[in-house]
Amino acid sequence: MYRRLSLVTVLTWYVGCGQVFSQSPQQLTLTSTIRIAQQQSYDAMLARLSFMSQYWSYRSFQAELLPAASLSGNLLQFDRSMVEARNYDDGRIAYVENNSMGNSIALSVDQNIAALGGKLSVQSYLYRLDQFSYDSRIYNSQPVRLCYTQPLRAYNSLKWQKKTEPLRYECAKRAYLESMEEITIQAVNLFFNVLSAQSIYQQSVSTLKDRQYLFDIARKRFDLGTITKSELLQLELSLLNVQVEVENNRLTLKNQKFRLFSYLRLYDYDDIQLMPPYSVPEVIISADEVVSKALANSTHTLQQQISRLESEKLVAQAKANKGIQVQLSSELGFNRTANHFNDAYRMLKDNEIVGLTVTLPIFDWGVSKGRVKMAEADLEVKKTQLEQAHETYIQDLRNCVLQFNMQAGQCKNALRAQDIADERYDITKRRFEAGAVTVTDLNTAQQESESARAQYIRQLQTFWTGYYSLRKSTLYDWVGKRDLTADFD
């Protein structure tokens, strides 16, 4: 089932890539840029593969909690050699010829007991020994053998894994969603970098046309004697500078486009024009609500829990390894030895083995005690670090919310400033044509118009970057009013 799902996912991805490559849009919006980046960028592929690794790690842990069946055996164990033999009457040692073959097979079903740290096994065993020198054959069978091993004071790793592994898997889910939002932020920045370069280039082309037109007028006015040679040369110099700027801006736009479309893995983009998002959503976000959503949805809380559990686990491990170590081993079943296969399963005899293994360190120069104290000190350090990181995290969130809530107004002001600057430049240009203003006034109005346009794009970029940063921190869509999710199955 999982292989089929993976194949469908891969085929869907390649078909989507083919559609995007073969039907490249002539106009690219911010929304479509984000969608393409989340579908086919290399960062998106890495995010999916990283989650897949965590997914199978969690599946492996779950499998450890289930019974495991195994079949093992030693086949064709031929032995022809001289072996040592002791005479039980007088104790003399002699070497006799051994010519034998052994075969064995065992079926075992094992179950880990996570709560206790023990292991329960149900086994079935059969051994056959052929002694060719004596033309003898012996079967040793254990049809049913129940074994249980229980450490009484040892460190129980499976018990701690039951605490940490579900948290790691849930953290991997949220980390995947955060990776998608990080991809969105990267796409937004690349999009607006191209948009800014595109706007500057288009503005410089428009300015070049205006300057060429105004220069032609200025030469006529110079012939009429209404402007000085210095003003004409100043306007010509301005025209040459604009021509240089056009070429530089064209190169900058080309480089920024390459960065964006390489990230999107689109290779036929010469005719694609970016469409700026002229409007921003009217959304005011509460800082308390952002903090609440971040603590409930993001990886921050889970990572802190995991870090603390890891430190507590080391303390428990150090304490378990200190002092007396006791392990209980028990075996209950049936056994039979016979010369024929059928007889090996008749008239079975009881087989019980129970014992304790004890290890008691007498003196270790305080090594075990030192390890416990060191683990406890590290735990306290970790608690302090996590508490400090948590306070910093909350404060950063509140600052981000405060800045974001002001950004919509900044965008409106920047848009109004752009309109005013454009209108002022048009008025100044007409007045220059009429001979009412100097070239310096015209250059100043043009620079203000270009600055206002660039400022508006920067404010838009700041708004959308801040919005998606809040989405990443909270895994919540503040416009759609819903938690961010994905089909992790």
Coordinates of C-alpha atoms in Angstrom, one line a residue:
M1 CA 0.0 0.0 0.0
Y2 CA 2.8 2.5 0.9
R3 CA 4.7 1.7 -2.2
R4 CA 1.6 2.4 -4.3
L5 CA 1.0 5.7 -2.5
S6 CA 4.6 6.7 -3.0
L7 CA 4.4 5.9 -6.7
V8 CA 1.2 8.0 -7.1
T9 CA 2.9 10.9 -5.3
V10 CA 6.0 10.8 -7.6
L11 CA 3.9 10.5 -10.7
T12 CA 1.7 13.4 -9.6
W13 CA 4.8 15.5 -9.0
Y14 CA 6.3 14.8 -12.4
V15 CA 3.0 15.5 -14.1
G16 CA 2.7 18.8 -12.2
C17 CA 6.2 19.7 -13.3
G18 CA 5.4 18.9 -16.9
Q19 CA 2.3 21.1 -16.8
V20 CA 4.2 24.0 -15.3
F21 CA 7.1 23.7 -17.8
S22 CA 4.9 23.3 -20.8
Q23 CA 2.4 25.9 -19.9
S24 CA 4.5 28.7 -18.4
P25 CA 2.2 31.6 -17.5
Q26 CA 2.8 34.9 -19.1
Q27 CA 1.9 36.6 -15.8
L28 CA 3.1 35.3 -12.5
T29 CA 1.3 36.3 -9.3
L30 CA 2.6 36.0 -5.7
T31 CA 0.0 33.2 -5.0
S32 CA 1.1 31.1 -8.0
T33 CA 4.8 31.7 -7.1
I34 CA 4.2 30.3 -3.6
R35 CA 2.2 27.3 -5.0
I36 CA 4.9 26.4 -7.5
A37 CA 7.7 26.7 -4.9
Q38 CA 5.9 24.4 -2.4
Q39 CA 5.3 21.9 -5.2
Q40 CA 8.6 21.6 -7.0
S41 CA 11.4 23.5 -5.5
Y42 CA 14.4 21.6 -4.2
D43 CA 13.7 22.8 -0.7
A44 CA 10.2 21.3 -0.9
M45 CA 11.7 18.0 -2.0
L46 CA 14.1 18.0 0.9
A47 CA 11.3 18.8 3.3
R48 CA 9.2 15.9 2.1
L49 CA 12.2 13.5 2.2
S50 CA 13.1 14.7 5.7
F51 CA 9.6 14.0 6.9
M52 CA 9.6 10.7 5.2
S53 CA 12.7 9.7 7.2
Q54 CA 11.0 10.7 10.5
Y55 CA 7.9 8.8 9.5
W56 CA 9.7 5.5 8.9
S57 CA 11.7 6.1 12.1
Y58 CA 8.4 6.3 14.0
R59 CA 7.0 3.3 12.2
S60 CA 10.1 1.3 13.2
F61 CA 9.6 2.3 16.8
Q62 CA 5.9 1.2 16.7
A63 CA 7.1 -2.1 15.2
E64 CA 9.3 -2.7 18.3
L65 CA 6.1 -2.7 20.5
L66 CA 4.6 -5.5 18.4
P67 CA 5.4 -9.2 18.5
A68 CA 8.2 -10.3 16.2
A69 CA 8.6 -13.8 14.7
S70 CA 11.9 -15.2 13.6
L71 CA 13.2 -18.4 12.2
S72 CA 16.8 -19.4 12.7
G73 CA 18.9 -22.5 12.4
N74 CA 22.3 -24.1 12.0
L75 CA 22.4 -26.4 9.0
L76 CA 25.0 -28.9 7.8
Q77 CA 27.4 -28.3 10.7
F78 CA 29.9 -31.0 9.8
D79 CA 32.7 -31.7 12.2
R80 CA 35.5 -34.3 11.6
S81 CA 38.3 -33.7 14.1
M82 CA 40.1 -35.0 17.2
V83 CA 38.3 -33.9 20.3
E84 CA 39.3 -34.1 24.0
A85 CA 37.6 -36.8 26.1
R86 CA 38.1 -37.5 29.8
N87 CA 37.9 -40.9 31.5
Y88 CA 35.5 -40.5 34.4
D89 CA 37.0 -43.4 36.3
D90 CA 40.6 -42.3 36.5
G91 CA 40.5 -38.7 35.1
R92 CA 42.8 -39.4 32.2
I93 CA 42.4 -37.2 29.1
A94 CA 42.5 -38.8 25.7
Y95 CA 41.8 -37.6 22.1
V96 CA 39.2 -39.5 20.1
E97 CA 38.0 -39.1 16.6
N98 CA 34.8 -37.1 16.1
N99 CA 32.9 -37.5 12.9
S100 CA 29.5 -35.8 13.2
M101 CA 27.0 -33.4 11.7
G102 CA 24.6 -31.1 13.5
N103 CA 21.4 -29.5 12.3
S104 CA 19.1 -27.3 14.3
I105 CA 16.1 -25.0 13.7
A106 CA 14.3 -22.7 16.0
L107 CA 11.1 -20.7 15.7
S108 CA 10.7 -17.7 18.1
V109 CA 8.0 -15.1 18.7
D110 CA 9.3 -12.3 20.9
Q111 CA 7.5 -9.5 22.6
N112 CA 9.1 -6.5 24.4
I113 CA 7.3 -5.5 27.6
A114 CA 7.7 -1.7 27.5
A115 CA 6.3 -1.0 30.9
L116 CA 8.7 -3.4 32.6
G117 CA 11.6 -3.4 30.3
G118 CA 11.6 -7.2 30.0
K119 CA 11.3 -9.6 27.0
L120 CA 8.9 -12.5 26.6
S121 CA 9.7 -15.2 24.1
V122 CA 7.8 -18.3 22.9
Q123 CA 10.1 -20.7 21.2
S124 CA 10.1 -24.1 19.5
Y125 CA 13.4 -25.9 19.0
L126 CA 14.7 -29.0 17.3
Y127 CA 18.3 -30.3 17.1
R128 CA 19.6 -33.4 15.3
L129 CA 23.1 -34.8 15.8
D130 CA 24.4 -37.5 13.4
Q131 CA 27.6 -39.4 14.7
F132 CA 28.9 -41.3 11.7
S133 CA 31.6 -43.1 13.6
Y134 CA 29.0 -44.9 15.7
D135 CA 26.2 -44.9 13.2
S136 CA 24.1 -43.0 15.7
R137 CA 21.5 -40.3 15.4
I138 CA 20.0 -38.2 18.3
Y139 CA 17.1 -35.8 18.3
N140 CA 16.7 -33.1 21.0
S141 CA 13.4 -31.3 20.9
Q142 CA 11.8 -28.5 22.8
P143 CA 8.3 -28.2 21.3
V144 CA 7.3 -25.3 23.5
R145 CA 9.6 -23.1 25.5
L146 CA 8.4 -19.9 27.3
C147 CA 11.3 -17.6 28.2
Y148 CA 11.2 -14.3 30.1
T149 CA 14.1 -12.0 30.9
Q150 CA 13.5 -9.1 33.4
P151 CA 16.1 -6.6 34.5
L152 CA 15.0 -5.4 38.0
R153 CA 17.0 -2.2 38.3
A154 CA 18.3 -1.5 34.8
Y155 CA 17.6 1.4 32.5
N156 CA 14.4 0.9 30.5
S157 CA 15.1 2.5 27.1
L158 CA 11.8 1.4 25.6
K159 CA 9.8 3.1 28.3
W160 CA 11.6 6.4 27.6
Q161 CA 11.1 5.9 23.8
K162 CA 7.4 5.7 24.4
K163 CA 7.6 9.2 25.8
T164 CA 9.9 10.7 23.2
E165 CA 9.1 9.0 19.9
P166 CA 5.4 10.2 19.6
L167 CA 6.6 13.7 20.4
R168 CA 9.4 13.5 17.8
Y169 CA 6.9 12.3 15.1
E170 CA 4.4 15.1 16.0
C171 CA 7.3 17.5 15.9
A172 CA 8.3 16.2 12.4
K173 CA 4.8 16.9 11.2
R174 CA 4.9 20.5 12.4
A175 CA 8.5 20.9 11.2
Y176 CA 7.3 19.9 7.7
L177 CA 4.6 22.6 7.8
E178 CA 7.1 25.1 9.0
S179 CA 9.4 24.1 6.2
M180 CA 6.6 24.8 3.7
E181 CA 6.1 28.3 5.3
E182 CA 9.9 28.9 5.1
I183 CA 9.8 28.0 1.4
T184 CA 6.9 30.5 1.1
I185 CA 9.0 33.2 2.8
Q186 CA 11.9 32.5 0.5
A187 CA 9.6 32.6 -2.6
V188 CA 8.1 35.9 -1.4
N189 CA 11.5 37.5 -1.0
L190 CA 12.7 36.3 -4.4
F191 CA 9.4 37.4 -6.0
F192 CA 9.7 40.9 -4.6
N193 CA 13.4 41.1 -5.5
V194 CA 12.4 40.5 -9.1
L195 CA 9.4 42.8 -8.8
S196 CA 11.6 45.6 -7.5
A197 CA 14.1 45.0 -10.3
Q198 CA 11.3 44.8 -12.9
S199 CA 9.8 48.1 -11.6
I200 CA 13.1 49.8 -11.6
Y201 CA 13.9 48.6 -15.1
Q202 CA 10.5 49.6 -16.5
Q203 CA 10.8 53.0 -14.8
S204 CA 14.3 53.6 -16.3
V205 CA 13.0 52.7 -19.7
S206 CA 10.1 55.1 -19.3
T207 CA 12.5 57.7 -18.0
L208 CA 14.8 57.2 -21.0
K209 CA 11.9 57.9 -23.4
D210 CA 11.0 61.0 -21.4
R211 CA 14.6 62.2 -21.4
Q212 CA 15.0 61.6 -25.1
Y213 CA 11.8 63.6 -25.7
L214 CA 12.8 66.4 -23.4
F215 CA 16.3 66.5 -24.8
D216 CA 14.9 67.0 -28.3
I217 CA 12.7 69.8 -27.0
A218 CA 15.7 71.3 -25.1
R219 CA 17.8 71.4 -28.4
K220 CA 15.0 73.4 -30.1
R221 CA 14.8 75.7 -27.1
F222 CA 18.6 76.1 -27.2
D223 CA 18.4 77.1 -30.8
L224 CA 15.8 79.7 -29.8
G225 CA 18.0 80.9 -27.0
T226 CA 15.5 80.2 -24.2
I227 CA 18.0 77.9 -22.3
T228 CA 21.7 78.0 -21.8
K229 CA 24.4 75.6 -23.1
S230 CA 25.0 74.5 -19.5
E231 CA 21.3 73.4 -19.1
L232 CA 21.4 71.5 -22.4
L233 CA 24.6 69.7 -21.5
Q234 CA 23.1 68.9 -18.1
L235 CA 20.1 67.3 -19.8
E236 CA 22.3 65.4 -22.2
L237 CA 24.4 64.1 -19.4
S238 CA 21.2 63.0 -17.6
L239 CA 20.1 61.2 -20.8
L240 CA 23.5 59.4 -21.0
N241 CA 23.2 58.4 -17.4
V242 CA 19.7 57.0 -17.9
Q243 CA 21.0 55.0 -20.8
V244 CA 23.6 53.4 -18.6
E245 CA 21.1 52.8 -15.9
V246 CA 18.8 51.0 -18.3
E247 CA 21.5 48.5 -19.2
N248 CA 22.5 48.0 -15.6
N249 CA 18.9 47.6 -14.6
R250 CA 18.3 45.1 -17.4
L251 CA 21.2 43.0 -16.1
T252 CA 20.0 43.2 -12.5
L253 CA 16.5 42.1 -13.6
K254 CA 18.0 39.2 -15.5
N255 CA 20.0 38.0 -12.5
Q256 CA 17.0 38.4 -10.1
K257 CA 14.8 36.5 -12.5
F258 CA 17.3 33.7 -12.7
R259 CA 17.4 33.4 -8.9
L260 CA 13.6 33.2 -8.7
F261 CA 12.9 30.9 -11.5
S262 CA 15.8 28.6 -10.7
Y263 CA 14.3 28.3 -7.2
L264 CA 10.9 27.5 -8.8
R265 CA 12.6 25.2 -11.3
L266 CA 11.1 27.0 -14.2
Y267 CA 13.5 27.3 -17.1
D268 CA 11.5 29.0 -19.8
Y269 CA 10.7 32.4 -18.3
D270 CA 11.8 35.0 -20.8
D271 CA 8.2 36.2 -21.4
I272 CA 7.0 35.9 -17.8
Q273 CA 6.0 39.2 -16.2
L274 CA 5.4 39.4 -12.4
M275 CA 2.2 40.9 -11.2
P276 CA 2.5 42.8 -7.9
P277 CA -0.1 42.3 -5.2
Y278 CA -1.5 45.9 -5.2
S279 CA -3.8 45.2 -2.2
V280 CA -3.1 43.8 1.2
P281 CA -5.7 42.1 3.4
E282 CA -7.2 44.0 6.2
V283 CA -6.1 41.9 9.2
I284 CA -5.3 42.9 12.7
I285 CA -3.7 40.2 14.9
S286 CA -3.8 39.9 18.6
A287 CA -0.4 39.3 20.2
D288 CA -2.0 37.1 22.9
E289 CA -3.7 35.0 20.2
V290 CA -0.5 34.6 18.3
V291 CA 1.4 33.4 21.4
S292 CA -1.4 31.0 22.2
K293 CA -1.5 29.6 18.6
A294 CA 2.3 29.3 18.5
L295 CA 2.5 27.4 21.8
A296 CA -0.2 25.0 20.6
N297 CA 0.8 24.5 17.0
S298 CA 4.5 25.2 16.5
T299 CA 7.5 22.9 17.1
H300 CA 8.8 25.2 19.9
T301 CA 6.8 23.5 22.7
L302 CA 7.5 20.0 21.5
Q303 CA 11.2 20.7 21.1
Q304 CA 11.4 22.0 24.6
Q305 CA 9.5 18.9 25.9
I306 CA 11.8 16.6 24.0
S307 CA 15.0 18.4 25.2
R308 CA 13.8 18.1 28.8
L309 CA 12.9 14.5 28.5
E310 CA 16.3 13.7 27.0
S311 CA 18.0 15.3 30.0
E312 CA 15.7 13.5 32.4
K313 CA 16.4 10.2 30.5
L314 CA 20.2 10.7 31.1
V315 CA 19.5 11.2 34.8
A316 CA 17.4 8.0 34.9
Q317 CA 20.1 6.1 33.0
A318 CA 22.9 7.3 35.4
K319 CA 20.8 6.3 38.4
A320 CA 19.9 2.9 37.0
N321 CA 23.6 2.1 36.3
K322 CA 24.5 2.9 39.9
G323 CA 24.6 0.3 42.6
I324 CA 23.4 -3.3 42.4
Q325 CA 22.3 -4.8 39.1
V326 CA 19.8 -7.7 39.2
Q327 CA 18.4 -9.6 36.2
L328 CA 15.8 -12.4 36.4
S329 CA 15.9 -15.1 33.8
S330 CA 13.2 -17.8 33.6
E331 CA 12.4 -20.6 31.2
L332 CA 9.4 -23.0 31.2
G333 CA 8.7 -25.7 28.7
F334 CA 9.0 -29.3 27.6
N335 CA 12.0 -31.3 26.5
R336 CA 12.7 -34.7 25.0
T337 CA 15.7 -36.6 23.6
A338 CA 15.3 -39.6 21.4
N339 CA 17.0 -41.6 18.6
H340 CA 14.0 -41.2 16.2
F341 CA 12.1 -38.1 15.1
N342 CA 8.6 -39.3 16.1
D343 CA 9.9 -40.3 19.6
A344 CA 11.3 -36.8 20.1
Y345 CA 7.8 -35.4 20.5
R346 CA 6.4 -38.2 22.8
M347 CA 6.4 -38.5 26.5
L348 CA 7.7 -34.9 26.9
K349 CA 9.5 -34.0 30.1
D350 CA 9.2 -30.8 32.1
N351 CA 11.9 -28.2 31.6
E352 CA 12.1 -25.3 34.1
I353 CA 15.0 -22.9 34.7
V354 CA 14.8 -19.9 37.0
G355 CA 17.7 -17.7 38.2
L356 CA 19.0 -14.3 39.2
T357 CA 22.1 -12.7 37.9
V358 CA 23.5 -10.2 40.5
T359 CA 26.2 -7.6 40.0
L360 CA 27.3 -5.5 43.0
P361 CA 30.0 -3.0 42.6
I362 CA 32.0 -2.8 45.9
F363 CA 34.0 0.3 45.3
D364 CA 34.3 2.5 42.1
W365 CA 35.9 5.6 43.5
G366 CA 32.7 7.6 43.2
V367 CA 32.4 7.2 39.4
S368 CA 28.7 6.2 39.4
K369 CA 27.9 8.9 41.9
G370 CA 29.7 11.5 39.8
R371 CA 27.8 10.5 36.7
V372 CA 24.5 10.9 38.5
K373 CA 25.5 14.4 39.9
M374 CA 26.7 15.4 36.5
A375 CA 23.5 14.3 34.8
E376 CA 21.4 16.1 37.4
A377 CA 23.5 19.3 37.0
D378 CA 23.0 19.1 33.2
L379 CA 19.3 18.7 33.7
E380 CA 19.2 21.9 35.8
V381 CA 21.2 23.7 33.2
K382 CA 18.9 22.5 30.4
K383 CA 15.8 23.7 32.4
T384 CA 17.3 27.2 32.8
Q385 CA 18.2 27.3 29.1
L386 CA 14.8 26.2 28.0
E387 CA 13.1 28.7 30.3
Q388 CA 15.3 31.6 28.9
A389 CA 14.7 30.4 25.3
H390 CA 11.0 30.3 26.0
E391 CA 10.9 33.9 27.3
T392 CA 12.9 35.1 24.3
Y393 CA 10.6 33.2 21.9
I394 CA 7.5 34.8 23.4
Q395 CA 9.0 38.3 23.3
D396 CA 10.1 37.9 19.7
L397 CA 6.6 36.8 18.7
R398 CA 5.1 39.9 20.4
N399 CA 7.5 42.2 18.6
C400 CA 6.7 40.5 15.2
V401 CA 3.0 41.1 15.8
L402 CA 3.5 44.7 16.8
Q403 CA 5.5 45.4 13.6
F404 CA 3.1 43.5 11.4
N405 CA 0.0 45.3 12.7
M406 CA 1.6 48.6 11.6
Q407 CA 2.7 47.4 8.2
A408 CA -0.7 47.6 6.5
G409 CA -0.8 51.3 7.2
Q410 CA 2.7 51.7 6.0
C411 CA 1.8 50.1 2.7
K412 CA -1.2 52.5 2.3
N413 CA 1.1 55.5 3.0
A414 CA 3.7 54.2 0.6
L415 CA 1.1 53.8 -2.1
R416 CA -0.2 57.3 -1.5
A417 CA 3.4 58.6 -1.6
Q418 CA 4.0 56.9 -4.9
D419 CA 0.9 58.4 -6.4
I420 CA 1.9 61.9 -5.2
A421 CA 5.4 61.5 -6.5
D422 CA 4.2 60.3 -9.9
E423 CA 1.8 63.2 -10.2
R424 CA 4.4 65.7 -9.1
Y425 CA 6.9 64.3 -11.7
D426 CA 4.2 64.6 -14.5
I427 CA 3.5 68.2 -13.4
T428 CA 7.3 69.1 -13.3
K429 CA 7.8 67.5 -16.7
R430 CA 5.0 69.6 -18.2
R431 CA 6.4 72.7 -16.6
F432 CA 9.8 71.9 -17.9
E433 CA 8.4 71.6 -21.4
A434 CA 6.9 75.1 -20.9
G435 CA 10.3 76.4 -19.6
A436 CA 9.0 77.1 -16.1
V437 CA 11.5 74.8 -14.2
T438 CA 15.1 73.9 -14.5
V439 CA 16.7 70.5 -15.3
T440 CA 17.7 70.1 -11.7
D441 CA 14.1 70.4 -10.6
L442 CA 13.1 67.8 -13.2
N443 CA 15.8 65.4 -11.9
T444 CA 14.7 65.9 -8.3
A445 CA 11.1 65.1 -9.2
Q446 CA 12.2 62.0 -11.1
Q447 CA 14.3 60.7 -8.2
E448 CA 11.5 61.2 -5.8
S449 CA 9.1 59.3 -8.1
E450 CA 11.6 56.4 -8.4
S451 CA 12.3 56.4 -4.6
A452 CA 8.6 56.3 -3.8
R453 CA 7.9 53.4 -6.2
A454 CA 10.8 51.4 -4.7
Q455 CA 9.6 52.2 -1.2
Y456 CA 6.1 50.9 -1.9
I457 CA 7.5 47.6 -3.2
R458 CA 9.7 47.3 -0.1
Q459 CA 6.7 47.9 2.2
L460 CA 4.7 45.3 0.3
Q461 CA 7.6 42.8 0.7
T462 CA 7.9 43.6 4.4
F463 CA 4.1 43.0 4.9
W464 CA 4.0 39.6 3.1
T465 CA 7.2 38.4 4.7
G466 CA 5.9 39.4 8.1
Y467 CA 2.6 37.7 7.5
Y468 CA 4.1 34.4 6.4
S469 CA 6.6 34.6 9.2
L470 CA 3.6 34.7 11.6
R471 CA 2.0 31.8 9.7
K472 CA 5.2 29.8 10.2
S473 CA 5.4 30.6 13.9
T474 CA 1.8 29.7 14.6
L475 CA 1.0 27.3 11.7
Y476 CA -2.2 29.2 11.4
D477 CA -3.8 31.0 8.4
W478 CA -4.8 34.4 9.8
V479 CA -6.8 35.4 6.7
G480 CA -8.6 32.0 6.3
K481 CA -9.0 31.5 10.0
R482 CA -7.8 27.9 10.1
D483 CA -4.9 25.8 11.2
L484 CA -2.4 24.7 8.5
T485 CA -2.5 21.0 7.7
A486 CA -1.1 18.5 5.3
D487 CA -2.0 15.0 4.2
F488 CA 0.8 13.2 6.1
D489 CA -0.5 9.7 5.2

